[in-house]
Short mmCIF file of N, CA and C in Angstrom, two decimals:
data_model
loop_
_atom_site.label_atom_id
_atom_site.label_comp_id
_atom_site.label_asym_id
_atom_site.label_seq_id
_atom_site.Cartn_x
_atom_site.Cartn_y
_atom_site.Cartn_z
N UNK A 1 -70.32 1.88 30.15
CA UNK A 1 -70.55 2.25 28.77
C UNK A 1 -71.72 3.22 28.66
N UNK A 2 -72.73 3.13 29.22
CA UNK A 2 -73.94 3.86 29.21
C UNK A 2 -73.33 5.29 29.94
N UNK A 3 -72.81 5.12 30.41
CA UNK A 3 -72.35 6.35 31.45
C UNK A 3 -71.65 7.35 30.31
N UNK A 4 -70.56 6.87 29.43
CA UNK A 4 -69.94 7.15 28.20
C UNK A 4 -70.82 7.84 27.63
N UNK A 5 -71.40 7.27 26.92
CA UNK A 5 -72.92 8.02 25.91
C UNK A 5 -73.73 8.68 26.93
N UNK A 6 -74.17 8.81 27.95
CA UNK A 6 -75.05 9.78 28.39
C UNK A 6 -73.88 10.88 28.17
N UNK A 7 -72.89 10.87 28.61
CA UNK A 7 -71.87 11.89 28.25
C UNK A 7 -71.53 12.28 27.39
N UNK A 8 -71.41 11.70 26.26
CA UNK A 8 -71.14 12.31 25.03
C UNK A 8 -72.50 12.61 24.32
N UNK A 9 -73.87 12.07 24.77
CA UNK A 9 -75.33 13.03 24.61
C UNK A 9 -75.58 14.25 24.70
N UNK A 10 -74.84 14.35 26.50
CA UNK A 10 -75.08 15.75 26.89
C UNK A 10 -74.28 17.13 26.44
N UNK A 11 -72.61 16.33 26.22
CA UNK A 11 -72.17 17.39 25.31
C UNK A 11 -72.61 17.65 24.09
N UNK A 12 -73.02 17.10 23.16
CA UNK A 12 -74.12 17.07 21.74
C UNK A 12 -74.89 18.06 22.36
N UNK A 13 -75.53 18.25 22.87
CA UNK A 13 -77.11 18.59 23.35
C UNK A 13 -77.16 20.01 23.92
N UNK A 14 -75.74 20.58 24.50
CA UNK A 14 -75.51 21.43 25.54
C UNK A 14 -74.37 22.18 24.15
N UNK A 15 -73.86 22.00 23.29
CA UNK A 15 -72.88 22.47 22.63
C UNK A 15 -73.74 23.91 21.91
N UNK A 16 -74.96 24.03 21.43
CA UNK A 16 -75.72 25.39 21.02
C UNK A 16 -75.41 26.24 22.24
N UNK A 17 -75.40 25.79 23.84
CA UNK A 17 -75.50 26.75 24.81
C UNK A 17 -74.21 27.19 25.27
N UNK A 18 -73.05 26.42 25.13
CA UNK A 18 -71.53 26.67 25.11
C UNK A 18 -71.34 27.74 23.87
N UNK A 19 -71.74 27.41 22.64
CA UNK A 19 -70.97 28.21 21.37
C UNK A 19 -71.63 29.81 21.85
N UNK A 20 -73.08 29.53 22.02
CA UNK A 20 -73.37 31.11 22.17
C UNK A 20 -73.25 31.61 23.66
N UNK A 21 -72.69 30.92 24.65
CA UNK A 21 -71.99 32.08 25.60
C UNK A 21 -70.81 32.16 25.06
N UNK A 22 -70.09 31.24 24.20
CA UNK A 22 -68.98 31.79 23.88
C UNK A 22 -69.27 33.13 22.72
N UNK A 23 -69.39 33.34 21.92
CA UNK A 23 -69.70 34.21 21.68
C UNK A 23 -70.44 35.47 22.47
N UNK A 24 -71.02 35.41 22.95
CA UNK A 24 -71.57 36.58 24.38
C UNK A 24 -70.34 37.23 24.46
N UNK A 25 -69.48 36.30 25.23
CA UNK A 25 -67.96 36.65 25.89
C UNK A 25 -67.22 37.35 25.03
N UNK A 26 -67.24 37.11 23.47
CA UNK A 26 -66.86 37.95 22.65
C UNK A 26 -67.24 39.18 22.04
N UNK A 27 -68.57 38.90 22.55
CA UNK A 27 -70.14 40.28 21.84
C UNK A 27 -69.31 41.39 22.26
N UNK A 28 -69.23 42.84 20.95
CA UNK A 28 -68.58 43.86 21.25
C UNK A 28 -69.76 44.57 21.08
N UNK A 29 -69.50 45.93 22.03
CA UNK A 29 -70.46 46.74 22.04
C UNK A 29 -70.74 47.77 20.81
N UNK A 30 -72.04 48.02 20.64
CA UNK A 30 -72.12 48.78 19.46
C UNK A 30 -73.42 49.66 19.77
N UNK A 31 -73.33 50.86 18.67
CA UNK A 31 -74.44 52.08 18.79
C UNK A 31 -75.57 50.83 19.36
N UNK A 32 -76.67 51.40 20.36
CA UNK A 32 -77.68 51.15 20.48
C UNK A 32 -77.68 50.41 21.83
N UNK A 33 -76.75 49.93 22.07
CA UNK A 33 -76.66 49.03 23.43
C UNK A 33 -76.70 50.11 24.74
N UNK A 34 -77.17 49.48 25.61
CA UNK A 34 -77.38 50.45 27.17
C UNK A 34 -76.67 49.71 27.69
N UNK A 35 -75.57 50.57 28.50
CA UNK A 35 -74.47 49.46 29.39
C UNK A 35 -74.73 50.66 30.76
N UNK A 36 -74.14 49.39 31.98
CA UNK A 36 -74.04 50.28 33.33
C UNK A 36 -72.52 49.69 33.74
N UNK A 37 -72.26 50.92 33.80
CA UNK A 37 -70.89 50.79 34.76
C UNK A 37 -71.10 51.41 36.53
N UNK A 38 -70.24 49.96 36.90
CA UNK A 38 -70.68 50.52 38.37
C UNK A 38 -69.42 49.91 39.53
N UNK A 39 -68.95 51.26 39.45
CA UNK A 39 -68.10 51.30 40.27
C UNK A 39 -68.15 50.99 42.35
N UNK A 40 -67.85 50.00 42.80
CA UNK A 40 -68.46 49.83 44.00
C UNK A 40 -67.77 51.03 44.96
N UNK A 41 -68.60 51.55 45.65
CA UNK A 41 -68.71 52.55 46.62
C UNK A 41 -68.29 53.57 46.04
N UNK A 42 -68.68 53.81 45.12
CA UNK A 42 -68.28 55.12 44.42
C UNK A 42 -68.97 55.88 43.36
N UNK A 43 -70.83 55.92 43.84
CA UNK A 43 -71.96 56.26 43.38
C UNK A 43 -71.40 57.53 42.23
N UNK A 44 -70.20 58.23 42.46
CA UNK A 44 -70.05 59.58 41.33
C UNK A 44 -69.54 58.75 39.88
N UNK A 45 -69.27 57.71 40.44
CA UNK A 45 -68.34 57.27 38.86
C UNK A 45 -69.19 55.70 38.33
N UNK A 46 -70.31 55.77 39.19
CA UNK A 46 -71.48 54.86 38.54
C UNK A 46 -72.55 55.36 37.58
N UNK A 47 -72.84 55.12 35.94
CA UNK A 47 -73.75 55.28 35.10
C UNK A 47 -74.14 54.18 34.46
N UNK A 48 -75.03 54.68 33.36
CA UNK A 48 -75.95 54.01 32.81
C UNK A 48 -76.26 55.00 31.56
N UNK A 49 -76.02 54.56 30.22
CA UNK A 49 -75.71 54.77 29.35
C UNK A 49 -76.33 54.10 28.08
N UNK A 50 -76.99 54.67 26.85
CA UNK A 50 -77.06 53.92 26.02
C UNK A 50 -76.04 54.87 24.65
N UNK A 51 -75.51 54.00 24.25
CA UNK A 51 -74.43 54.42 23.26
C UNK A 51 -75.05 54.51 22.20
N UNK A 52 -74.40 55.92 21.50
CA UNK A 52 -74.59 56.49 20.36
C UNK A 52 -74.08 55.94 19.16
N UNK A 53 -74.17 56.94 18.00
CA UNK A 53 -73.96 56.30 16.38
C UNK A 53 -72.50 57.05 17.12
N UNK A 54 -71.63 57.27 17.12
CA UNK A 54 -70.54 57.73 17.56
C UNK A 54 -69.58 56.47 18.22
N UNK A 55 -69.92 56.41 19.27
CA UNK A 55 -69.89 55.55 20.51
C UNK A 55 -69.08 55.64 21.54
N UNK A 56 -69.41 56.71 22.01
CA UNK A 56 -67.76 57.69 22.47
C UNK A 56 -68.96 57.86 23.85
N UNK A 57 -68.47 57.59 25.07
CA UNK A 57 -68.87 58.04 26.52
C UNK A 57 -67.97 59.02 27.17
N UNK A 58 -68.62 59.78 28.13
CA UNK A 58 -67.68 60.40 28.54
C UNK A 58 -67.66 60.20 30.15
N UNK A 59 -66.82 59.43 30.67
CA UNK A 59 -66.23 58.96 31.30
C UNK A 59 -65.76 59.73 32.78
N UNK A 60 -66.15 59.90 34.36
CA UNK A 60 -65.12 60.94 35.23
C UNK A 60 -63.92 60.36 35.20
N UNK A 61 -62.92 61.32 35.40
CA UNK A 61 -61.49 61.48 35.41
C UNK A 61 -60.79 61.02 34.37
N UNK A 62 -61.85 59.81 33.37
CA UNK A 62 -60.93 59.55 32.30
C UNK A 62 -61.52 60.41 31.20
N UNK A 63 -62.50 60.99 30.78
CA UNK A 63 -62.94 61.70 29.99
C UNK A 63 -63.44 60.66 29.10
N UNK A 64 -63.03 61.11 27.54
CA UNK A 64 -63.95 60.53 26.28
C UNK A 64 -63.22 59.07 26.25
N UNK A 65 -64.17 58.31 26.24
CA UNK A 65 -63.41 56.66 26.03
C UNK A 65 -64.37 55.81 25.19
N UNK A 66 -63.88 55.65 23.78
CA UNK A 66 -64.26 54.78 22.63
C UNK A 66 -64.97 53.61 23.02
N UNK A 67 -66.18 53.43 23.08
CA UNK A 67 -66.18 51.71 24.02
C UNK A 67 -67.23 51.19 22.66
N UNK A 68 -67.24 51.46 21.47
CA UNK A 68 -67.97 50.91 20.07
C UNK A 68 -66.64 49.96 19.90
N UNK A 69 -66.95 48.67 19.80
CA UNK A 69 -65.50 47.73 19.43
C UNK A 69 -64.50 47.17 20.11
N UNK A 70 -65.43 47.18 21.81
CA UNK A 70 -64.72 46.94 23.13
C UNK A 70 -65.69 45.79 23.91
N UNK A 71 -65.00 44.79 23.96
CA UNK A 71 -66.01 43.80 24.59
C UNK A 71 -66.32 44.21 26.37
N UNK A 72 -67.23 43.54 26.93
CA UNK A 72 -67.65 44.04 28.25
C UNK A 72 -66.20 44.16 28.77
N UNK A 73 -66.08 42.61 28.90
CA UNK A 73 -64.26 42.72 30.11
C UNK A 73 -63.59 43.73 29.22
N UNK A 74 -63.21 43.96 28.60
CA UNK A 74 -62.16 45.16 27.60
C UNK A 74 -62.35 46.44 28.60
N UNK A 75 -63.85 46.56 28.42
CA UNK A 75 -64.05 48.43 28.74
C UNK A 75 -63.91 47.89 30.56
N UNK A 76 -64.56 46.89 31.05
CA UNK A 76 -64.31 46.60 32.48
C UNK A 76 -62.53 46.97 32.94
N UNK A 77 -61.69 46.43 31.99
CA UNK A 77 -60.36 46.24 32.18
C UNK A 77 -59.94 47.77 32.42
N UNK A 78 -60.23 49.04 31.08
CA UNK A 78 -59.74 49.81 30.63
C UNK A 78 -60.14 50.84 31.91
N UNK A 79 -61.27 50.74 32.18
CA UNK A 79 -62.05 51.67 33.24
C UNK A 79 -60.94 51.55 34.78
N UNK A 80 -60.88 49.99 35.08
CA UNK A 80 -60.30 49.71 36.22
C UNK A 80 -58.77 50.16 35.96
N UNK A 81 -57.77 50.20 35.18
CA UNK A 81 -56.50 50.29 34.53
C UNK A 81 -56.39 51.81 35.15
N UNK A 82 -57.70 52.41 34.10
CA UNK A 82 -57.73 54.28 34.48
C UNK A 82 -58.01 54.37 35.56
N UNK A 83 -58.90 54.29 36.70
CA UNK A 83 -58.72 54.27 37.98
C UNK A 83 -57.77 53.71 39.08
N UNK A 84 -57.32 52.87 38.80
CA UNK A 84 -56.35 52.40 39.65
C UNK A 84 -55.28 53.59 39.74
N UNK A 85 -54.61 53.31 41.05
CA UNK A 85 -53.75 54.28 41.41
C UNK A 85 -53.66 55.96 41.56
N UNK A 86 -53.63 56.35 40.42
CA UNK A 86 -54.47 57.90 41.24
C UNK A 86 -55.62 58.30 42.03
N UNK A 87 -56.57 57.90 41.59
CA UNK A 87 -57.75 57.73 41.93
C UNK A 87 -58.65 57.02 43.23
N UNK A 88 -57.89 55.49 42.87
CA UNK A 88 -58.56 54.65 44.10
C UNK A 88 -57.32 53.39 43.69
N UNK A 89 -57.27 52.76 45.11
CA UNK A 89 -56.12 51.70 45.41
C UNK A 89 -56.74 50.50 44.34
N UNK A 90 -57.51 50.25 44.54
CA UNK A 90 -58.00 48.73 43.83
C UNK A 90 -59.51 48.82 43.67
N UNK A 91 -59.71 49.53 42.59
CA UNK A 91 -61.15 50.22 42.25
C UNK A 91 -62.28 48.57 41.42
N UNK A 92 -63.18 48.01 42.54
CA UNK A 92 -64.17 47.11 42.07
C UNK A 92 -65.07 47.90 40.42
N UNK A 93 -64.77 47.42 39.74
CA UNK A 93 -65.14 47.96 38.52
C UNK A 93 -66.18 46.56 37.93
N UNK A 94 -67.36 46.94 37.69
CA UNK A 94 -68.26 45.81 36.98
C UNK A 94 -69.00 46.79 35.41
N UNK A 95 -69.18 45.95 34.63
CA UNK A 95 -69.70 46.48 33.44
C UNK A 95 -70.72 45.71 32.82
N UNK A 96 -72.19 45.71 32.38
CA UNK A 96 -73.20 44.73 32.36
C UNK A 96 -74.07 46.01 31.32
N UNK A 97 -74.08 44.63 30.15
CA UNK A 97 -75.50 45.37 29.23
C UNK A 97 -76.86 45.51 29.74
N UNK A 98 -77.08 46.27 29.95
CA UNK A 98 -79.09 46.62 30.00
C UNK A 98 -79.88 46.39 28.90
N UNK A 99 -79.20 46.58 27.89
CA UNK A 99 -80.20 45.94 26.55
C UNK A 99 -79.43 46.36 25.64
N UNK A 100 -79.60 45.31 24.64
CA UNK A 100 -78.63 44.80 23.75
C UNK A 100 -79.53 46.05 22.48
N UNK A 101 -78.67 46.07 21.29
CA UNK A 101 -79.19 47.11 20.54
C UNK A 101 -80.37 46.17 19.81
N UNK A 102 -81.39 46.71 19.15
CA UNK A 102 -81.69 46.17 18.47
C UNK A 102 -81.84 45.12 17.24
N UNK A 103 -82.26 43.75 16.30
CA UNK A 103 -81.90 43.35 15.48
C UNK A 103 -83.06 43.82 14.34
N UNK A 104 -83.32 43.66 12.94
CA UNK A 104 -84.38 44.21 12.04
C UNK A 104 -84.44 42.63 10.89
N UNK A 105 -85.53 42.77 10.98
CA UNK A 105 -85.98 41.75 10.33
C UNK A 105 -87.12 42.22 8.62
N UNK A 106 -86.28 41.78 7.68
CA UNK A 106 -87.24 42.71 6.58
C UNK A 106 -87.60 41.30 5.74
N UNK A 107 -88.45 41.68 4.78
CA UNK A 107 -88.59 40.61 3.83
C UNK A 107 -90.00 39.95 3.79
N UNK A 108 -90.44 38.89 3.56
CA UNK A 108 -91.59 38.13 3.81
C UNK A 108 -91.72 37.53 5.04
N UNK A 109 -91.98 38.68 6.18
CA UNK A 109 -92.43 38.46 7.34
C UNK A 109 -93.72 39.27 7.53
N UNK A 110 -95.04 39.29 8.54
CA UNK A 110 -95.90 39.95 8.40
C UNK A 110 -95.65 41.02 8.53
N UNK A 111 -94.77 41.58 9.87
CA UNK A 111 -94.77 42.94 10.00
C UNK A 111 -93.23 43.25 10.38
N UNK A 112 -92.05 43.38 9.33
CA UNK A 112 -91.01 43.91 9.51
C UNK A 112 -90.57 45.06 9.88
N UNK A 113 -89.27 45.06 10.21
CA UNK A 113 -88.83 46.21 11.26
C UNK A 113 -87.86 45.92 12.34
N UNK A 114 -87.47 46.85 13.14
CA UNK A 114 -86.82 46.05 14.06
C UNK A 114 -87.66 46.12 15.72
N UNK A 115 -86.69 44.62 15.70
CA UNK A 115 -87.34 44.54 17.23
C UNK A 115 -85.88 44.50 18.45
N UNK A 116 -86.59 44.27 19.54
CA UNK A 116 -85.73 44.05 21.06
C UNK A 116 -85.03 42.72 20.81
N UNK A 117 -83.74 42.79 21.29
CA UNK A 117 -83.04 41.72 21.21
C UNK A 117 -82.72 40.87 22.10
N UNK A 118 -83.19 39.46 22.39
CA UNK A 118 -83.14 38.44 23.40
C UNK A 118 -82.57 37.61 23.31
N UNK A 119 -81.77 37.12 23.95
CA UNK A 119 -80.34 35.93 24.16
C UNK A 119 -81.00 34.96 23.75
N UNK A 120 -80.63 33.91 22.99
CA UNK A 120 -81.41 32.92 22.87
C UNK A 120 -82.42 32.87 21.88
N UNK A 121 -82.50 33.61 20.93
CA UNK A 121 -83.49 34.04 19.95
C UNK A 121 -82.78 33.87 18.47
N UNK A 122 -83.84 33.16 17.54
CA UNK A 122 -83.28 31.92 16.31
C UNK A 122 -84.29 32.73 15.43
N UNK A 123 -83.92 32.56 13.75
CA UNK A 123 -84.12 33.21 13.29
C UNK A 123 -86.01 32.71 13.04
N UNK A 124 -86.19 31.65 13.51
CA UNK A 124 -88.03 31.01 13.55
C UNK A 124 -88.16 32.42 14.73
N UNK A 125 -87.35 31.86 15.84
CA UNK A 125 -88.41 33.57 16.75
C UNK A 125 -88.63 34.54 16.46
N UNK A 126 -87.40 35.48 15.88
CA UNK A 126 -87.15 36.62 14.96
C UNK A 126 -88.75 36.67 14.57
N UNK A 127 -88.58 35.97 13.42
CA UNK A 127 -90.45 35.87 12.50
C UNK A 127 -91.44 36.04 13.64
N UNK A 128 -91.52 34.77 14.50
CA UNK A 128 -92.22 34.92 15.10
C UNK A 128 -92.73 36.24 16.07
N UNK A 129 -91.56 36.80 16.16
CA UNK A 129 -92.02 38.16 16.71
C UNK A 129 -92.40 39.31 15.71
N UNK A 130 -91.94 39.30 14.97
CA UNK A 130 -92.86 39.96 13.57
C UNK A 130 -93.93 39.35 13.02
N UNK A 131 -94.68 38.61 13.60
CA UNK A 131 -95.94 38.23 13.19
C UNK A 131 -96.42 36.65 12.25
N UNK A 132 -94.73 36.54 12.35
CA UNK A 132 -94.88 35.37 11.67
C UNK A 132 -94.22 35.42 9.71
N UNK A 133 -93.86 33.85 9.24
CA UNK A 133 -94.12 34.06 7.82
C UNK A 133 -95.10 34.29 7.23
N UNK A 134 -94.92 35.26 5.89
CA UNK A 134 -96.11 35.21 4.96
C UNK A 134 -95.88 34.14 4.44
N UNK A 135 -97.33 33.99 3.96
CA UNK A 135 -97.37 32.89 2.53
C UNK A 135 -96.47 32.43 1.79
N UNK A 136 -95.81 33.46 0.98
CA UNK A 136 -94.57 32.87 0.10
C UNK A 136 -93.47 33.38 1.03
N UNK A 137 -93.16 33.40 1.84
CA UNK A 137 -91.95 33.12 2.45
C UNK A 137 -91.30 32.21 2.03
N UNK A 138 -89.81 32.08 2.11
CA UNK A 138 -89.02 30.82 1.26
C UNK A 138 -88.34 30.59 3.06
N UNK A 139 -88.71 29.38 3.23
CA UNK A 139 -88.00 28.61 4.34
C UNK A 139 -86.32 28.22 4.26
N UNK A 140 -85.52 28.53 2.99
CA UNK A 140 -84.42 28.03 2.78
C UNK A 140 -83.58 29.26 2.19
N UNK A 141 -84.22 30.53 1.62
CA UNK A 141 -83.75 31.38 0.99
C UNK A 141 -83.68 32.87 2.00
N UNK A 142 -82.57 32.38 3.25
CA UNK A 142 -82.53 33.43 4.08
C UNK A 142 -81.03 34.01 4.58
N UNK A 143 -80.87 35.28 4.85
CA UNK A 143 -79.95 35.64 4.26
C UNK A 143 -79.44 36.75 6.05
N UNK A 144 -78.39 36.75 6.40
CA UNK A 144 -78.21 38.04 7.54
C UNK A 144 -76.82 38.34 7.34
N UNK A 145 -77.20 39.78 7.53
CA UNK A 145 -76.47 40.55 7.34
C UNK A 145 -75.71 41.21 8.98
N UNK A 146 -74.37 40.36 9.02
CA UNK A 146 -74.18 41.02 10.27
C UNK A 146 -72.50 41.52 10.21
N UNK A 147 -72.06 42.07 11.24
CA UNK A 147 -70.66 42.76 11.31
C UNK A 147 -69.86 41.89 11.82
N UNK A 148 -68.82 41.40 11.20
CA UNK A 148 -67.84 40.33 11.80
C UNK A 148 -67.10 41.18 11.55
N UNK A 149 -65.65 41.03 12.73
CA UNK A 149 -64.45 41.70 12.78
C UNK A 149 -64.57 43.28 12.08
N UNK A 150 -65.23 43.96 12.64
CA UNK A 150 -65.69 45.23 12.49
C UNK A 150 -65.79 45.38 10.26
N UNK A 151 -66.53 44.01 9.70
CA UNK A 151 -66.93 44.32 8.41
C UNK A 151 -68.02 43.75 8.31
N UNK A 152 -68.67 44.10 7.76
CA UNK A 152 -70.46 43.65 7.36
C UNK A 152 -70.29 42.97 6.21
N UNK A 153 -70.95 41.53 6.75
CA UNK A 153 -71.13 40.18 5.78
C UNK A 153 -72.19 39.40 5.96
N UNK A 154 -72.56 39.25 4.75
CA UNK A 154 -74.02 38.72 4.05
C UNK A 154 -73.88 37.17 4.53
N UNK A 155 -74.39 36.22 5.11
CA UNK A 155 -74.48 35.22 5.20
C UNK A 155 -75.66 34.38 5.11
N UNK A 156 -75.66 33.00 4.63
CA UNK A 156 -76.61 31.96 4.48
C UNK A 156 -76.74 31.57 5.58
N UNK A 157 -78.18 31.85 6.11
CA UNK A 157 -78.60 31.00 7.03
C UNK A 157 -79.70 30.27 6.71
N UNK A 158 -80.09 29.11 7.87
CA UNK A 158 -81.32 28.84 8.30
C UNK A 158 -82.21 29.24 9.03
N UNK A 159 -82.92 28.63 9.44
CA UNK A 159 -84.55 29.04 10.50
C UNK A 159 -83.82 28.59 12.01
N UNK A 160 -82.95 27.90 12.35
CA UNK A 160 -82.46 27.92 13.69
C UNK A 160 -81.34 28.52 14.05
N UNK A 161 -80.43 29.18 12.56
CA UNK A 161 -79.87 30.11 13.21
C UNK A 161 -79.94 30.90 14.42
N UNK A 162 -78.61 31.41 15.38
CA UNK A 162 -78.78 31.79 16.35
C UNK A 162 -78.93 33.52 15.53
N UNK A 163 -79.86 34.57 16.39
CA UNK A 163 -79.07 36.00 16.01
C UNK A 163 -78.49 36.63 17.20
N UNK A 164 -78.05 37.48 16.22
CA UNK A 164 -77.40 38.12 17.39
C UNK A 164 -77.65 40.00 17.44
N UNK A 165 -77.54 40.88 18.23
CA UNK A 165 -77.86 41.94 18.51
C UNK A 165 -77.14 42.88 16.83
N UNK A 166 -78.01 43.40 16.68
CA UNK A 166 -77.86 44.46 15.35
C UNK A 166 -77.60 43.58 13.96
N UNK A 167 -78.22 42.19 13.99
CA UNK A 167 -78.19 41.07 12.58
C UNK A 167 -79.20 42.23 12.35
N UNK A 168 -79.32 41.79 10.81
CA UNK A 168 -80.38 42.25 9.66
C UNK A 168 -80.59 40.98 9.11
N UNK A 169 -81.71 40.88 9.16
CA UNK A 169 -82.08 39.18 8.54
C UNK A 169 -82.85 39.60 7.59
N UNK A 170 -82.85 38.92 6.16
CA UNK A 170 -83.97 39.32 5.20
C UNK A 170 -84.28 37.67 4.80
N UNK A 171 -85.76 37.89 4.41
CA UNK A 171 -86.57 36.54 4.30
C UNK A 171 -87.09 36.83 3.12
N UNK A 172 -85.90 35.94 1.79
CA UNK A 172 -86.66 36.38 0.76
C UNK A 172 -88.39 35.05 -0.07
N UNK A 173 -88.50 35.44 -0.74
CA UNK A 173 -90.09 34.93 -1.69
C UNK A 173 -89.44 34.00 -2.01
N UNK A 174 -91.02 32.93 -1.55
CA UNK A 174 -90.13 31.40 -2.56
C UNK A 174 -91.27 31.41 -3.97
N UNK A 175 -91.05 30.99 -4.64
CA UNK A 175 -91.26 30.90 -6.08
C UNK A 175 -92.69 29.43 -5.72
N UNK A 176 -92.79 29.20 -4.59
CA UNK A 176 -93.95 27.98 -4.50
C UNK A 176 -94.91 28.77 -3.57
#
């Protein structure tokens, strides 16, 4: 029985670190992110890239390839797809963010703006990396603004919200 509940503890406990790699796995790339593609043994068709308001790379042998709205494995898939067979028999294709785009934090924080974006970072760190709440900060009246299914939506959060790369979080005034 004890064995039971330590088990069903640890899934409780471990379920914040499951939901947000699951999401990771889904994270699509957008303006601002630095990705490296790296083709093994094949230093001409290995880069490193940070994507534009556009989001258009240009690619050897495949040319211009859209990768704004393409999750890692997607553009991993699409890259290896285009190389295969003309090119190279069974082309090792890996694709890995270097840094995620930025998130911006406005409102009743000390010093808003945006900052660097770190896995694992809740909307208390957010603040905390802007210097903290002001005074009338409202602990309950917080609000982010992020892009689901390529549309931008306003959502209610809390202070342990997870964020995620290019949220806009605003921290509005509490009335106490």
């Amino acid at each position: 029985m004890k064995a039971i509940s330590a088990f069903f503890f640890y899934l409780i406990a471990s379920f914040p670190l499951i939901a947000q790699s699951v999401q990771f796995n889904q994270y699509t790339l957008g303006s601002g992110d630095t990705v490296k593609i790296t083709v093994y043994g094949q230093d001409d068709l290995s880069l490193e890239t940070r994507l534009n308001d556009v989001g258009v790379i240009n690619y050897p042998y495949l040319g211009e390839i859209k990768v704004v709205g393409m999750t890692v494995g997607g553009l991993e898939s699409y890259i290896y797809e285009g190389l295969k067979g003309d090119y190279l028999i069974n082309p090792s294709v890996s694709v890995s963010i270097v840094e995620y785009r930025p998130f911006f934090i406005n409102g009743e924080v000390k010093n808003p703006g945006g900052y660097a974006f770190q896995p694992g970072l809740t909307i208390d760190k957010a603040a905390a990396l802007a210097g903290g709440y002001t005074e009338r900060a409202s602990k309950t009246k917080i609000f982010v603004d992020r892009i689901i299914n390529g549309e931008q939506q306003t959502l209610s959060a809390d202070r342990y919200m997870q964020v995620l790369p290019g949220d806009i979080i605003n921290i509005e005034q509490s009335f106490f």
